Amino acid sequence: DTGVSQNPRHKITKRGQNVTFRCDPISEHNRLYWYRQTLGQGPEFLTYFQNEAQLEKSRLLSDRFSAERPKGSFSTLEIQRTEQGDSAMYLCASSTIGRAQETQYFGPGTRLLVL
Amino acid sequence: GDSVTQMEGPVTLSEEAFLTINCTYTATGYPSLFWYVQYPGEGLQLLLKATKADDKGSNKGFEATYRKETTSFHLEKGSVQVSDSAVYFCAPSIYNQGGKLIFGQGTELSVKP
């Protein structure tokens, strides 16, 4: 069990550029979540996948954001035409499906700075 | 809508003091409840959880009891250490929405020697 990994750990980009982040969940976990955390705040839910299906998206996820999990393993989160307000920590978490609510295990996050 | 209210920080305590961080929530259905901790410069780590009413979660000397009647999940520790300095997040999971977590703003704890 190597834990949830995210790449890159840091990304600096200029406004208007596109960025893509990758998340590799714990191998046997079939649920994968994306959250966004701004400075001094708690994480906010963006979207989640069960296997390869994207089952819910937050209103926070504007049309510039897209997420995929093509084979039910790793996931990517792309932000098009970045804005300064997109600067945040993007967190990925994974879990299994069970009768009781399963624990979500978080990756270290990708810190995005839009200049 | 679903939400969490945590006591505001920062909370500053001396080593070996008693800690309480209050958490109340509003959530649809019957959520499981979690406390996560974020140490400086690190990601979120699970601290403890409880999945049904009156369950007590515990870990590393921290405890929290699922109080359904008051929709609360207060975090306690009898004797804090400097190494407990971190930001603590209370989070219910919303069962009918894929188990997504709803986080409060977090409570920063600073423990002085």
mmCIF file with all atom_site columns, N, CA and C in Angstrom, chain A residues 31 33 35 37 40-43 45 48 56 91 99-104 106-107, chain B residues 32 34 36 38 43-44 46 49 51 89 93 95 97-101 103-105:
data_model
loop_
_atom_site.group_PDB
_atom_site.id
_atom_site.type_symbol
_atom_site.label_atom_id
_atom_site.label_alt_id
_atom_site.label_comp_id
_atom_site.label_asym_id
_atom_site.label_entity_id
_atom_site.label_seq_id
_atom_site.pdbx_PDB_ins_code
_atom_site.Cartn_x
_atom_site.Cartn_y
_atom_site.Cartn_z
_atom_site.occupancy
_atom_site.B_iso_or_equiv
_atom_site.pdbx_formal_charge
_atom_site.auth_seq_id
_atom_site.auth_comp_id
_atom_site.auth_asym_id
_atom_site.auth_atom_id
_atom_site.pdbx_PDB_model_num
ATOM 1   N N  . ARG A 1 31  ? -13.328 4.181  -5.442 1.00 0.00 ? 31  ARG A N  1
ATOM 2   C CA . ARG A 1 31  ? -13.842 5.556  -5.443 1.00 0.00 ? 31  ARG A CA 1
ATOM 3   C C  . ARG A 1 31  ? -12.673 6.530  -5.381 1.00 0.00 ? 31  ARG A C  1
ATOM 4   N N  . TYR A 1 33  ? -11.938 10.885 -5.311 1.00 0.00 ? 33  TYR A N  1
ATOM 5   C CA . TYR A 1 33  ? -12.535 12.204 -5.077 1.00 0.00 ? 33  TYR A CA 1
ATOM 6   C C  . TYR A 1 33  ? -11.509 13.299 -5.354 1.00 0.00 ? 33  TYR A C  1
ATOM 7   N N  . TYR A 1 35  ? -10.937 17.420 -4.308 1.00 0.00 ? 35  TYR A N  1
ATOM 8   C CA . TYR A 1 35  ? -11.331 18.536 -3.469 1.00 0.00 ? 35  TYR A CA 1
ATOM 9   C C  . TYR A 1 35  ? -10.400 19.703 -3.781 1.00 0.00 ? 35  TYR A C  1
ATOM 10  N N  . GLN A 1 37  ? -8.766  23.180 -1.808 1.00 0.00 ? 37  GLN A N  1
ATOM 11  C CA . GLN A 1 37  ? -8.585  23.858 -0.519 1.00 0.00 ? 37  GLN A CA 1
ATOM 12  C C  . GLN A 1 37  ? -7.861  25.175 -0.730 1.00 0.00 ? 37  GLN A C  1
ATOM 13  N N  . GLY A 1 40  ? -6.444  28.796 4.512  1.00 0.00 ? 40  GLY A N  1
ATOM 14  C CA . GLY A 1 40  ? -7.222  29.082 5.713  1.00 0.00 ? 40  GLY A CA 1
ATOM 15  C C  . GLY A 1 40  ? -8.621  28.489 5.718  1.00 0.00 ? 40  GLY A C  1
ATOM 16  N N  . GLN A 1 41  ? -8.925  27.706 4.699  1.00 0.00 ? 41  GLN A N  1
ATOM 17  C CA . GLN A 1 41  ? -10.257 27.098 4.603  1.00 0.00 ? 41  GLN A CA 1
ATOM 18  C C  . GLN A 1 41  ? -10.169 25.577 4.597  1.00 0.00 ? 41  GLN A C  1
ATOM 19  N N  . GLY A 1 42  ? -11.313 24.940 4.843  1.00 0.00 ? 42  GLY A N  1
ATOM 20  C CA . GLY A 1 42  ? -11.365 23.504 4.710  1.00 0.00 ? 42  GLY A CA 1
ATOM 21  C C  . GLY A 1 42  ? -11.525 23.110 3.247  1.00 0.00 ? 42  GLY A C  1
ATOM 22  N N  . PRO A 1 43  ? -11.215 21.866 2.922  1.00 0.00 ? 43  PRO A N  1
ATOM 23  C CA . PRO A 1 43  ? -11.396 21.409 1.549  1.00 0.00 ? 43  PRO A CA 1
ATOM 24  C C  . PRO A 1 43  ? -12.860 21.461 1.115  1.00 0.00 ? 43  PRO A C  1
ATOM 25  N N  . PHE A 1 45  ? -15.540 19.909 -1.807 1.00 0.00 ? 45  PHE A N  1
ATOM 26  C CA . PHE A 1 45  ? -15.729 18.826 -2.760 1.00 0.00 ? 45  PHE A CA 1
ATOM 27  C C  . PHE A 1 45  ? -15.880 19.372 -4.170 1.00 0.00 ? 45  PHE A C  1
ATOM 28  N N  . TYR A 1 48  ? -16.488 13.268 -7.870 1.00 0.00 ? 48  TYR A N  1
ATOM 29  C CA . TYR A 1 48  ? -16.001 11.951 -7.510 1.00 0.00 ? 48  TYR A CA 1
ATOM 30  C C  . TYR A 1 48  ? -16.337 10.933 -8.585 1.00 0.00 ? 48  TYR A C  1
ATOM 31  N N  . GLU A 1 56  ? -20.798 12.550 -9.622 1.00 0.00 ? 56  GLU A N  1
ATOM 32  C CA . GLU A 1 56  ? -21.290 13.827 -9.116 1.00 0.00 ? 56  GLU A CA 1
ATOM 33  C C  . GLU A 1 56  ? -20.246 14.904 -9.334 1.00 0.00 ? 56  GLU A C  1
ATOM 34  N N  . LEU A 1 91  ? -6.689  18.546 -3.903 1.00 0.00 ? 91  LEU A N  1
ATOM 35  C CA . LEU A 1 91  ? -6.498  17.311 -3.151 1.00 0.00 ? 91  LEU A CA 1
ATOM 36  C C  . LEU A 1 91  ? -7.261  16.174 -3.799 1.00 0.00 ? 91  LEU A C  1
ATOM 37  N N  . ARG A 1 99  ? -20.396 -1.239 3.323  1.00 0.00 ? 99  ARG A N  1
ATOM 38  C CA . ARG A 1 99  ? -21.684 -1.000 3.973  1.00 0.00 ? 99  ARG A CA 1
ATOM 39  C C  . ARG A 1 99  ? -21.615 0.261  4.823  1.00 0.00 ? 99  ARG A C  1
ATOM 40  N N  . ALA A 1 100 ? -20.569 0.365  5.609  1.00 0.00 ? 100 ALA A N  1
ATOM 41  C CA . ALA A 1 100 ? -20.360 1.590  6.383  1.00 0.00 ? 100 ALA A CA 1
ATOM 42  C C  . ALA A 1 100 ? -19.582 2.553  5.516  1.00 0.00 ? 100 ALA A C  1
ATOM 43  N N  . GLN A 1 101 ? -19.641 3.786  5.865  1.00 0.00 ? 101 GLN A N  1
ATOM 44  C CA . GLN A 1 101 ? -18.895 4.760  5.098  1.00 0.00 ? 101 GLN A CA 1
ATOM 45  C C  . GLN A 1 101 ? -17.414 4.496  5.243  1.00 0.00 ? 101 GLN A C  1
ATOM 46  N N  . GLU A 1 102 ? -16.760 4.310  4.143  1.00 0.00 ? 102 GLU A N  1
ATOM 47  C CA . GLU A 1 102 ? -15.348 4.003  4.173  1.00 0.00 ? 102 GLU A CA 1
ATOM 48  C C  . GLU A 1 102 ? -14.513 5.265  4.301  1.00 0.00 ? 102 GLU A C  1
ATOM 49  N N  . THR A 1 103 ? -13.356 5.105  4.888  1.00 0.00 ? 103 THR A N  1
ATOM 50  C CA . THR A 1 103 ? -12.455 6.229  5.086  1.00 0.00 ? 103 THR A CA 1
ATOM 51  C C  . THR A 1 103 ? -11.866 6.677  3.764  1.00 0.00 ? 103 THR A C  1
ATOM 52  N N  . GLN A 1 104 ? -11.806 7.969  3.560  1.00 0.00 ? 104 GLN A N  1
ATOM 53  C CA . GLN A 1 104 ? -11.101 8.521  2.415  1.00 0.00 ? 104 GLN A CA 1
ATOM 54  C C  . GLN A 1 104 ? -9.666  8.810  2.816  1.00 0.00 ? 104 GLN A C  1
ATOM 55  N N  . PHE A 1 106 ? -6.201  10.634 1.745  1.00 0.00 ? 106 PHE A N  1
ATOM 56  C CA . PHE A 1 106 ? -5.831  11.782 0.929  1.00 0.00 ? 106 PHE A CA 1
ATOM 57  C C  . PHE A 1 106 ? -4.387  11.704 0.449  1.00 0.00 ? 106 PHE A C  1
ATOM 58  N N  . GLY A 1 107 ? -4.169  12.241 -0.738 1.00 0.00 ? 107 GLY A N  1
ATOM 59  C CA . GLY A 1 107 ? -2.827  12.450 -1.234 1.00 0.00 ? 107 GLY A CA 1
ATOM 60  C C  . GLY A 1 107 ? -2.252  13.747 -0.689 1.00 0.00 ? 107 GLY A C  1
ATOM 61  N N  . SER B 2 32  ? -21.582 9.155  8.440  1.00 0.00 ? 32  SER B N  1
ATOM 62  C CA . SER B 2 32  ? -20.448 8.820  9.289  1.00 0.00 ? 32  SER B CA 1
ATOM 63  C C  . SER B 2 32  ? -19.696 10.116 9.570  1.00 0.00 ? 32  SER B C  1
ATOM 64  N N  . PHE B 2 34  ? -16.031 12.098 10.792 1.00 0.00 ? 34  PHE B N  1
ATOM 65  C CA . PHE B 2 34  ? -14.585 11.970 10.742 1.00 0.00 ? 34  PHE B CA 1
ATOM 66  C C  . PHE B 2 34  ? -13.923 13.205 11.345 1.00 0.00 ? 34  PHE B C  1
ATOM 67  N N  . TYR B 2 36  ? -10.139 14.813 10.695 1.00 0.00 ? 36  TYR B N  1
ATOM 68  C CA . TYR B 2 36  ? -8.879  14.773 9.976  1.00 0.00 ? 36  TYR B CA 1
ATOM 69  C C  . TYR B 2 36  ? -7.946  15.808 10.591 1.00 0.00 ? 36  TYR B C  1
ATOM 70  N N  . GLN B 2 38  ? -4.285  18.097 9.814  1.00 0.00 ? 38  GLN B N  1
ATOM 71  C CA . GLN B 2 38  ? -3.341  18.569 8.795  1.00 0.00 ? 38  GLN B CA 1
ATOM 72  C C  . GLN B 2 38  ? -2.170  19.233 9.501  1.00 0.00 ? 38  GLN B C  1
ATOM 73  N N  . GLY B 2 43  ? -0.373  16.824 3.982  1.00 0.00 ? 43  GLY B N  1
ATOM 74  C CA . GLY B 2 43  ? -1.737  16.563 3.559  1.00 0.00 ? 43  GLY B CA 1
ATOM 75  C C  . GLY B 2 43  ? -2.629  16.177 4.724  1.00 0.00 ? 43  GLY B C  1
ATOM 76  N N  . LEU B 2 44  ? -3.871  15.890 4.418  1.00 0.00 ? 44  LEU B N  1
ATOM 77  C CA . LEU B 2 44  ? -4.856  15.504 5.436  1.00 0.00 ? 44  LEU B CA 1
ATOM 78  C C  . LEU B 2 44  ? -4.644  14.051 5.850  1.00 0.00 ? 44  LEU B C  1
ATOM 79  N N  . LEU B 2 46  ? -6.320  10.970 8.394  1.00 0.00 ? 46  LEU B N  1
ATOM 80  C CA . LEU B 2 46  ? -7.425  10.579 9.248  1.00 0.00 ? 46  LEU B CA 1
ATOM 81  C C  . LEU B 2 46  ? -6.949  10.503 10.691 1.00 0.00 ? 46  LEU B C  1
ATOM 82  N N  . LYS B 2 49  ? -12.696 8.197  13.503 1.00 0.00 ? 49  LYS B N  1
ATOM 83  C CA . LYS B 2 49  ? -14.011 8.229  12.876 1.00 0.00 ? 49  LYS B CA 1
ATOM 84  C C  . LYS B 2 49  ? -15.022 7.479  13.741 1.00 0.00 ? 49  LYS B C  1
ATOM 85  N N  . THR B 2 51  ? -19.108 5.702  13.006 1.00 0.00 ? 51  THR B N  1
ATOM 86  C CA . THR B 2 51  ? -20.057 5.442  11.927 1.00 0.00 ? 51  THR B CA 1
ATOM 87  C C  . THR B 2 51  ? -21.504 5.349  12.380 1.00 0.00 ? 51  THR B C  1
ATOM 88  N N  . PHE B 2 89  ? -9.842  19.173 11.331 1.00 0.00 ? 89  PHE B N  1
ATOM 89  C CA . PHE B 2 89  ? -11.068 19.326 10.529 1.00 0.00 ? 89  PHE B CA 1
ATOM 90  C C  . PHE B 2 89  ? -12.073 18.253 10.912 1.00 0.00 ? 89  PHE B C  1
ATOM 91  N N  . SER B 2 93  ? -19.629 12.553 6.321  1.00 0.00 ? 93  SER B N  1
ATOM 92  C CA . SER B 2 93  ? -19.691 12.082 4.934  1.00 0.00 ? 93  SER B CA 1
ATOM 93  C C  . SER B 2 93  ? -21.155 11.882 4.560  1.00 0.00 ? 93  SER B C  1
ATOM 94  N N  . TYR B 2 95  ? -23.838 10.054 2.721  1.00 0.00 ? 95  TYR B N  1
ATOM 95  C CA . TYR B 2 95  ? -23.952 8.704  2.173  1.00 0.00 ? 95  TYR B CA 1
ATOM 96  C C  . TYR B 2 95  ? -24.579 8.684  0.785  1.00 0.00 ? 95  TYR B C  1
ATOM 97  N N  . GLN B 2 97  ? -24.566 10.798 -1.451 1.00 0.00 ? 97  GLN B N  1
ATOM 98  C CA . GLN B 2 97  ? -23.810 11.569 -2.433 1.00 0.00 ? 97  GLN B CA 1
ATOM 99  C C  . GLN B 2 97  ? -22.394 11.004 -2.531 1.00 0.00 ? 97  GLN B C  1
ATOM 100 N N  . GLY B 2 98  ? -22.333 9.700  -2.567 1.00 0.00 ? 98  GLY B N  1
ATOM 101 C CA . GLY B 2 98  ? -21.062 9.031  -2.784 1.00 0.00 ? 98  GLY B CA 1
ATOM 102 C C  . GLY B 2 98  ? -20.109 9.092  -1.611 1.00 0.00 ? 98  GLY B C  1
ATOM 103 N N  . GLY B 2 99  ? -20.616 9.480  -0.458 1.00 0.00 ? 99  GLY B N  1
ATOM 104 C CA . GLY B 2 99  ? -19.738 9.565  0.698  1.00 0.00 ? 99  GLY B CA 1
ATOM 105 C C  . GLY B 2 99  ? -18.858 10.797 0.713  1.00 0.00 ? 99  GLY B C  1
ATOM 106 N N  . LYS B 2 100 ? -19.223 11.809 -0.080 1.00 0.00 ? 100 LYS B N  1
ATOM 107 C CA . LYS B 2 100 ? -18.364 13.000 -0.107 1.00 0.00 ? 100 LYS B CA 1
ATOM 108 C C  . LYS B 2 100 ? -18.305 13.615 1.281  1.00 0.00 ? 100 LYS B C  1
ATOM 109 N N  . LEU B 2 101 ? -17.172 14.215 1.594  1.00 0.00 ? 101 LEU B N  1
ATOM 110 C CA . LEU B 2 101 ? -16.949 14.826 2.899  1.00 0.00 ? 101 LEU B CA 1
ATOM 111 C C  . LEU B 2 101 ? -17.286 16.310 2.845  1.00 0.00 ? 101 LEU B C  1
ATOM 112 N N  . PHE B 2 103 ? -16.433 19.631 4.873  1.00 0.00 ? 103 PHE B N  1
ATOM 113 C CA . PHE B 2 103 ? -15.470 20.117 5.853  1.00 0.00 ? 103 PHE B CA 1
ATOM 114 C C  . PHE B 2 103 ? -15.884 21.464 6.419  1.00 0.00 ? 103 PHE B C  1
ATOM 115 N N  . GLY B 2 104 ? -15.560 21.651 7.676  1.00 0.00 ? 104 GLY B N  1
ATOM 116 C CA . GLY B 2 104 ? -15.628 22.975 8.274  1.00 0.00 ? 104 GLY B CA 1
ATOM 117 C C  . GLY B 2 104 ? -14.370 23.747 7.916  1.00 0.00 ? 104 GLY B C  1
ATOM 118 N N  . GLN B 2 105 ? -14.236 24.925 8.513  1.00 0.00 ? 105 GLN B N  1
ATOM 119 C CA . GLN B 2 105 ? -13.093 25.777 8.172  1.00 0.00 ? 105 GLN B CA 1
ATOM 120 C C  . GLN B 2 105 ? -11.817 25.325 8.874  1.00 0.00 ? 105 GLN B C  1
#
